[in-house]
Coordinates of C-alpha atoms and ligand atoms in Angstrom, one line a residue:
M1 CA 0.0 0.0 0.0
T2 CA 1.3 3.5 -0.8
T3 CA -0.1 7.0 -0.8
T4 CA -0.9 6.6 -4.5
D5 CA -3.6 4.0 -3.5
T6 CA -5.6 6.7 -1.7
A7 CA -8.9 7.9 -2.9
L8 CA -10.0 11.4 -4.0
E9 CA -7.3 14.1 -4.0
P10 CA -8.0 16.6 -1.2
P11 CA -6.9 20.3 -1.1
A12 CA -3.2 20.8 -0.8
P13 CA -1.7 20.7 2.7
V14 CA -0.1 23.9 4.2
A15 CA 3.5 23.7 5.4
L16 CA 3.7 23.9 9.2
G17 CA 6.3 21.3 10.4
T18 CA 9.9 20.3 9.9
W19 CA 10.3 17.1 7.9
P20 CA 11.4 14.4 8.0
T21 CA 11.5 13.9 11.8
P22 CA 14.6 12.0 13.0
V23 CA 14.8 8.3 13.9
E24 CA 17.2 7.5 16.7
P25 CA 18.3 4.3 18.4
L26 CA 17.3 3.5 22.0
P27 CA 20.1 1.0 22.9
R28 CA 20.1 1.5 26.7
L29 CA 16.3 1.2 27.0
A30 CA 16.4 -1.9 24.7
S31 CA 18.9 -3.6 26.9
A32 CA 16.9 -2.8 30.0
L33 CA 13.9 -4.5 28.4
G34 CA 15.9 -7.6 27.4
L35 CA 16.0 -6.6 23.7
G36 CA 19.1 -6.4 21.5
E37 CA 20.8 -3.0 21.1
N38 CA 19.6 -2.6 17.5
D39 CA 16.0 -3.8 18.2
L40 CA 14.5 -0.5 19.4
W41 CA 14.2 2.9 17.7
I42 CA 12.3 6.1 18.3
K43 CA 10.6 8.2 15.7
R44 CA 10.9 11.8 17.0
D45 CA 7.5 13.2 16.1
D46 CA 7.8 15.2 19.3
L47 CA 10.3 17.3 17.2
T48 CA 7.9 18.4 14.5
G49 CA 8.9 22.1 15.1
L50 CA 5.8 24.3 15.3
G51 CA 4.4 25.4 18.7
G52 CA 6.3 23.0 20.9
G53 CA 5.9 20.1 18.6
G54 CA 3.8 16.9 18.5
N55 CA 1.8 14.6 16.3
K56 CA -1.0 17.1 15.7
V57 CA 1.2 19.2 13.4
R58 CA 1.1 16.5 10.7
K59 CA -2.7 16.3 10.8
L60 CA -3.1 20.1 10.9
E61 CA -1.1 20.5 7.7
W62 CA -4.0 18.8 5.9
T63 CA -7.1 20.0 7.9
V64 CA -5.9 23.6 8.0
G65 CA -4.9 23.3 4.3
A66 CA -8.6 22.6 3.6
A67 CA -9.7 25.4 5.8
V68 CA -7.5 27.9 4.1
A69 CA -8.7 26.6 0.7
E70 CA -12.2 27.4 1.8
G71 CA -11.2 31.0 2.8
A72 CA -11.3 30.6 6.5
D73 CA -10.0 33.3 8.8
T74 CA -10.7 31.6 12.1
L75 CA -9.8 28.1 13.3
V76 CA -12.3 26.7 15.8
T77 CA -11.6 23.4 17.6
T78 CA -12.4 21.4 20.8
G79 CA -10.5 19.3 23.3
A80 CA -9.7 18.7 26.9
P81 CA -8.2 21.7 28.8
Q82 CA -4.7 20.1 28.4
S83 CA -5.3 19.3 24.7
N84 CA -2.0 19.2 22.7
H85 CA -4.2 19.5 19.6
A86 CA -5.8 22.7 20.8
R87 CA -2.3 24.2 21.5
L88 CA -1.0 23.2 18.1
T89 CA -4.2 24.5 16.3
A90 CA -3.5 27.9 18.1
A91 CA 0.1 27.7 16.8
A92 CA -1.0 26.9 13.3
A93 CA -3.4 29.9 13.3
A94 CA -0.6 32.2 14.6
R95 CA 1.8 30.9 11.9
L96 CA -0.8 31.6 9.1
G97 CA -2.2 34.9 10.4
L98 CA -5.6 33.4 11.4
R99 CA -7.5 33.6 14.6
A100 CA -8.0 30.5 16.9
V101 CA -10.9 29.8 19.2
L102 CA -10.6 26.9 21.5
V103 CA -14.0 25.4 22.7
L104 CA -13.2 23.8 26.1
P105 CA -15.2 21.7 28.5
G106 CA -16.2 22.7 32.1
A107 CA -15.5 26.1 33.7
E108 CA -12.5 28.2 33.6
G109 CA -10.2 26.8 36.4
A110 CA -8.4 28.9 39.0
S111 CA -4.9 27.7 37.9
R112 CA -3.7 27.8 34.4
S113 CA -0.8 25.4 33.6
G114 CA 0.7 23.3 30.9
N115 CA -0.9 23.7 27.5
L116 CA -3.2 26.5 28.6
V117 CA -0.2 28.7 29.3
L118 CA 1.0 28.1 25.7
D119 CA -2.5 28.6 24.3
G120 CA -2.5 32.0 25.9
L121 CA 1.0 32.9 24.6
L122 CA -0.1 31.9 21.1
G123 CA -3.1 34.3 21.2
A124 CA -5.9 31.8 21.1
R125 CA -9.3 32.7 22.6
A126 CA -10.8 30.1 25.1
V127 CA -14.5 29.6 25.3
W128 CA -15.3 27.6 28.5
T129 CA -18.6 25.9 27.7
G130 CA -19.6 24.4 31.0
V131 CA -20.5 21.1 29.2
S132 CA -18.7 17.8 29.3
G133 CA -18.6 14.9 26.8
R134 CA -17.7 14.8 23.2
A135 CA -21.2 15.2 21.8
A136 CA -22.0 18.3 23.9
L137 CA -18.6 19.8 23.1
D138 CA -19.1 19.3 19.4
E139 CA -22.5 21.0 19.7
A140 CA -21.0 23.9 21.6
A141 CA -18.3 24.2 18.9
A142 CA -21.0 24.3 16.1
D143 CA -22.8 27.1 18.1
V144 CA -19.5 29.1 18.4
C145 CA -19.0 28.8 14.6
A146 CA -22.5 30.0 13.9
R147 CA -22.0 33.0 16.3
L148 CA -18.7 33.9 14.7
A149 CA -20.2 33.6 11.2
A150 CA -23.1 35.9 12.3
Q151 CA -20.4 38.5 13.3
G152 CA -18.9 38.3 9.8
A153 CA -16.0 35.9 10.5
R154 CA -15.2 32.9 8.3
P155 CA -14.7 30.1 10.8
A156 CA -13.5 26.6 10.0
L157 CA -14.2 23.8 12.5
I158 CA -11.1 21.5 12.9
P159 CA -12.3 18.1 14.2
F160 CA -11.7 16.8 17.8
G161 CA -8.0 15.8 18.1
G162 CA -7.6 16.8 14.5
S163 CA -8.7 13.3 13.5
S164 CA -10.5 12.7 10.3
A165 CA -9.6 10.7 7.2
L166 CA -8.1 14.0 5.8
G167 CA -6.0 14.7 8.9
S168 CA -4.8 11.1 8.9
R169 CA -3.0 11.8 5.6
G170 CA -0.3 13.5 7.7
Y171 CA 0.4 10.0 9.3
V172 CA 0.4 8.3 5.9
E173 CA 3.4 10.6 5.3
C174 CA 5.0 9.7 8.6
G175 CA 4.6 6.0 7.5
E176 CA 6.4 6.7 4.2
E177 CA 9.2 8.4 6.1
L178 CA 9.5 5.3 8.3
K179 CA 9.7 3.0 5.3
E180 CA 12.8 4.9 4.2
Q181 CA 14.4 5.4 7.6
V182 CA 13.8 1.8 9.0
P183 CA 13.5 -0.5 6.0
D184 CA 13.3 -3.6 8.1
L185 CA 10.6 -2.2 10.4
D186 CA 8.7 -5.0 12.1
C187 CA 6.4 -3.0 14.4
A188 CA 5.6 0.7 15.0
V189 CA 4.1 1.3 18.5
V190 CA 1.9 4.4 18.9
A191 CA -0.5 5.9 21.3
L192 CA -4.1 5.7 20.2
G193 CA -6.3 8.7 21.2
S194 CA -8.8 10.1 18.7
G195 CA -7.5 7.6 16.0
G196 CA -6.1 9.6 13.2
T197 CA -2.4 8.9 13.9
M198 CA -2.8 5.2 14.0
A199 CA -5.1 5.3 10.9
G200 CA -2.5 7.0 8.8
L201 CA 0.3 4.7 9.9
V202 CA -1.9 1.6 9.2
T203 CA -2.7 3.0 5.8
S204 CA 1.0 3.3 4.9
L205 CA 2.6 0.4 6.8
G206 CA -0.3 -2.1 6.9
P207 CA -2.3 -3.3 9.9
E208 CA 0.3 -6.0 10.9
R209 CA 3.1 -3.5 11.5
V210 CA 1.3 -1.0 13.7
L211 CA 0.5 -1.6 17.4
G212 CA -1.9 1.0 18.9
I213 CA -1.9 1.5 22.6
D214 CA -5.4 2.7 23.6
T215 CA -5.3 5.7 26.0
G216 CA -9.0 5.7 26.7
A217 CA -9.7 8.9 24.9
L218 CA -12.6 7.2 23.0
D219 CA -14.8 4.4 24.3
D220 CA -14.2 2.1 21.3
P221 CA -11.4 3.4 19.0
A222 CA -10.8 0.5 16.7
P223 CA -13.9 1.0 14.5
V224 CA -13.0 4.7 14.3
V225 CA -9.4 3.9 13.1
A226 CA -10.8 1.3 10.7
A227 CA -13.3 3.8 9.2
F228 CA -10.5 6.4 8.6
V229 CA -8.3 3.7 7.0
A230 CA -11.2 2.5 4.8
D231 CA -11.9 6.1 3.8
L232 CA -8.3 6.7 2.8
L233 CA -8.0 3.4 0.8
D234 CA -11.6 3.6 -0.5
R235 CA -12.3 0.1 0.8
E236 CA -14.5 -1.6 3.3
A237 CA -13.6 -1.1 7.0
R238 CA -12.1 -4.2 8.7
P239 CA -11.5 -3.4 12.4
A240 CA -10.7 -7.0 13.3
A241 CA -7.3 -6.8 11.5
L242 CA -6.1 -3.9 13.7
R243 CA -3.6 -4.5 16.5
V244 CA -4.8 -2.6 19.6
R245 CA -3.8 -3.1 23.2
G246 CA -6.4 -2.0 25.8
D247 CA -4.5 -2.9 28.9
Q248 CA -3.0 0.6 29.7
I249 CA -6.2 2.6 30.2
G250 CA -6.3 2.0 34.0
A251 CA -8.8 4.1 35.8
G252 CA -9.3 6.2 32.7
Y253 CA -7.7 8.7 30.3
P254 CA -6.7 11.5 32.9
V255 CA -5.5 9.1 35.6
L256 CA -1.8 8.3 36.0
T257 CA -1.1 4.6 36.3
E258 CA 1.9 2.8 38.0
A259 CA 2.8 1.3 34.6
V260 CA 3.0 4.8 33.1
E261 CA 5.1 6.1 36.1
S262 CA 7.6 3.3 35.5
A263 CA 7.6 3.9 31.7
L264 CA 8.3 7.7 32.3
T265 CA 11.2 7.1 34.6
L266 CA 12.7 4.2 32.8
T267 CA 12.7 6.1 29.5
A268 CA 14.0 9.3 31.0
R269 CA 16.8 7.5 33.0
T270 CA 18.0 5.2 30.2
E271 CA 17.8 7.6 27.3
G272 CA 17.1 11.1 28.5
I273 CA 13.8 11.1 26.6
I274 CA 10.7 12.7 28.3
L275 CA 7.3 11.1 27.8
D276 CA 3.9 12.5 28.8
P277 CA 1.5 11.0 31.4
I278 CA -1.5 10.6 29.0
Y279 CA -0.3 9.4 25.6
T280 CA 3.4 8.5 25.1
G281 CA 3.7 7.2 28.7
R282 CA 0.9 4.8 28.0
A283 CA 2.3 3.9 24.6
M284 CA 5.7 3.0 26.2
A285 CA 4.0 1.1 29.1
G286 CA 2.2 -0.9 26.3
L287 CA 5.4 -1.5 24.5
I288 CA 7.0 -2.8 27.7
A289 CA 4.0 -5.1 28.3
A290 CA 4.2 -6.3 24.7
V291 CA 7.9 -7.3 25.2
R292 CA 6.9 -9.1 28.4
D293 CA 4.2 -11.2 26.8
G294 CA 6.2 -11.9 23.6
D295 CA 4.2 -9.8 21.2
I296 CA 7.4 -7.7 20.6
R297 CA 10.5 -9.9 20.3
A298 CA 14.3 -9.5 20.2
G299 CA 15.9 -9.7 16.8
R300 CA 13.2 -7.6 15.1
E301 CA 13.1 -3.8 14.6
T302 CA 10.5 -2.0 16.7
V303 CA 9.9 1.7 16.4
F304 CA 8.4 3.7 19.2
V305 CA 6.5 6.7 17.7
H306 CA 7.0 9.6 20.1
T307 CA 4.0 11.8 19.5
G308 CA 4.9 14.7 21.8
G309 CA 2.8 16.0 24.7
L310 CA 5.5 17.4 27.0
P311 CA 3.5 20.6 27.9
G312 CA 0.7 18.3 29.2
L313 CA 3.1 16.9 31.8
F314 CA 3.3 20.3 33.4
G315 CA -0.5 20.4 33.4
H316 CA -0.9 17.1 35.2
Q317 CA -0.7 17.4 39.0
D318 CA 0.1 13.8 39.7
A319 CA 2.8 13.6 37.1
V320 CA 4.4 16.7 38.4
A321 CA 4.3 15.3 42.0
Y322 CA 5.8 12.0 40.7
G323 CA 8.7 13.7 39.0
E324 CA 9.4 15.8 42.1
R325 CA 9.4 12.6 44.3
G326 CA 12.2 11.3 42.1
L327 CA 14.4 14.2 43.1
T328 CA 14.2 13.5 46.8
A329 CA 14.5 9.7 46.3
Q330 CA 17.9 10.3 44.7
A331 CA 19.2 12.5 47.5
Ligands
PLP1 C1 -3.4 13.4 20.5 C2 -2.2 12.8 20.9 C3 -2.0 11.4 20.6 C4 -3.0 10.5 19.9 O1 -3.2 10.8 18.6 P1 -4.6 10.5 17.9 O2 -4.4 10.8 16.5 O3 -5.6 11.4 18.6 O4 -5.0 9.1 18.1 C5 -0.8 10.8 21.0 N1 0.2 11.5 21.6 C6 0.0 12.8 21.9 C7 1.1 13.5 22.7 C8 -1.2 13.5 21.5 O5 -1.3 14.8 21.9

C-alpha cells in the first residue's frame, strides 16, 4: 500500500512542520527490556517544530490546508483543557495569520498550567462551555462557529483531536518516512487517542506492522481507526485486523497509572527522553507489556513513535508530583 492508492485528492496541505523527523536508536532502553541494542528505535514526532511540537502538526497541515482553501480566517476546535491538539491549532493559526478559538469543557479553572499557558501565549481565545462529553462539546463548537459567522468571521471547524480521514494523511506521510528510515521495520508502537495517527500509519505500513496502545480517549477506538483507513483506501472497514492493546487505560484517560510512572522514569533515565503521562507514557507502558508477553521480540526492529505531549506533563498534578518525588529519592 502506498499513498498513490488513496482515494479522492483533497486540497493541498499547508507547510507547518519540519520534515522528516529523525529516527534515533534506544540501545540502553532496549537492553533494560531484554531486547538487542539494535532492536528498538524512536521516531521523534515530538520534534515536529511548530508550537512546541507533537503529532497534531502533521494532521493540521491537511485539515488547515482545507480550511485555508475554503477561505477561513478563524480556526475553531475542541479538546480537553490540556489538549495538545488545541495548542497546536493555536500555533498553526498564529503561523498563518488566522485567529484561533478553543472550545473547552467545564468552567475556567483557577490555575492555568501546561498547554493552557501556551494557548495564551499563542493568542488563542478560550470559550469555556460548562459542558462535558464529546457530543455536547461538538454541539457547543457548532454554536460558536454559527456565532462567529453571524459576526462576519469565516470560521472553519477543525475536528476533535484533528482526527478525520483527511487529517490522517499526515500520518500516511509519517509511515512513508519510516519505510525509508527503517526499511526492516517490524512494528511501530503508537498511542491511540482520537485515532487519526494510528489510521495514517496503518494505511501506509499495513495493519500487521502497527501496534496501537489505547489511551482511553474514545470508548471504542478500533472502529474509528478502521473507518479512517477505509476512507483513505476507498475500501471496506475491517477493524478485526487492527492490533490494539487495551491494557494501559487503567482508571481512565486522565489518571496516572503505575505502569506509566515506571515507563516515564525508565525512558528518562536510560535515554534522557521525556514522555507525557496521558499518551506517550501509556504507549511506552504498552510496548513494555508487549515485550513481556512476547508480542514484541528480540531480533526484530521495533519503532516507538514519540507523538509529543511534553507541555501536558506540566499540566498534570500527579505527574508533576511523581517527578518531584524522584528528586528526593535520589538524595
Ligand atoms: C493526540 C495525541 C496522541 C493521539 O493521537 P490521535 O491521532 O488522537 O490518536 C498521541 N500523543 C500525543 C502527545 C497526543 O497529543
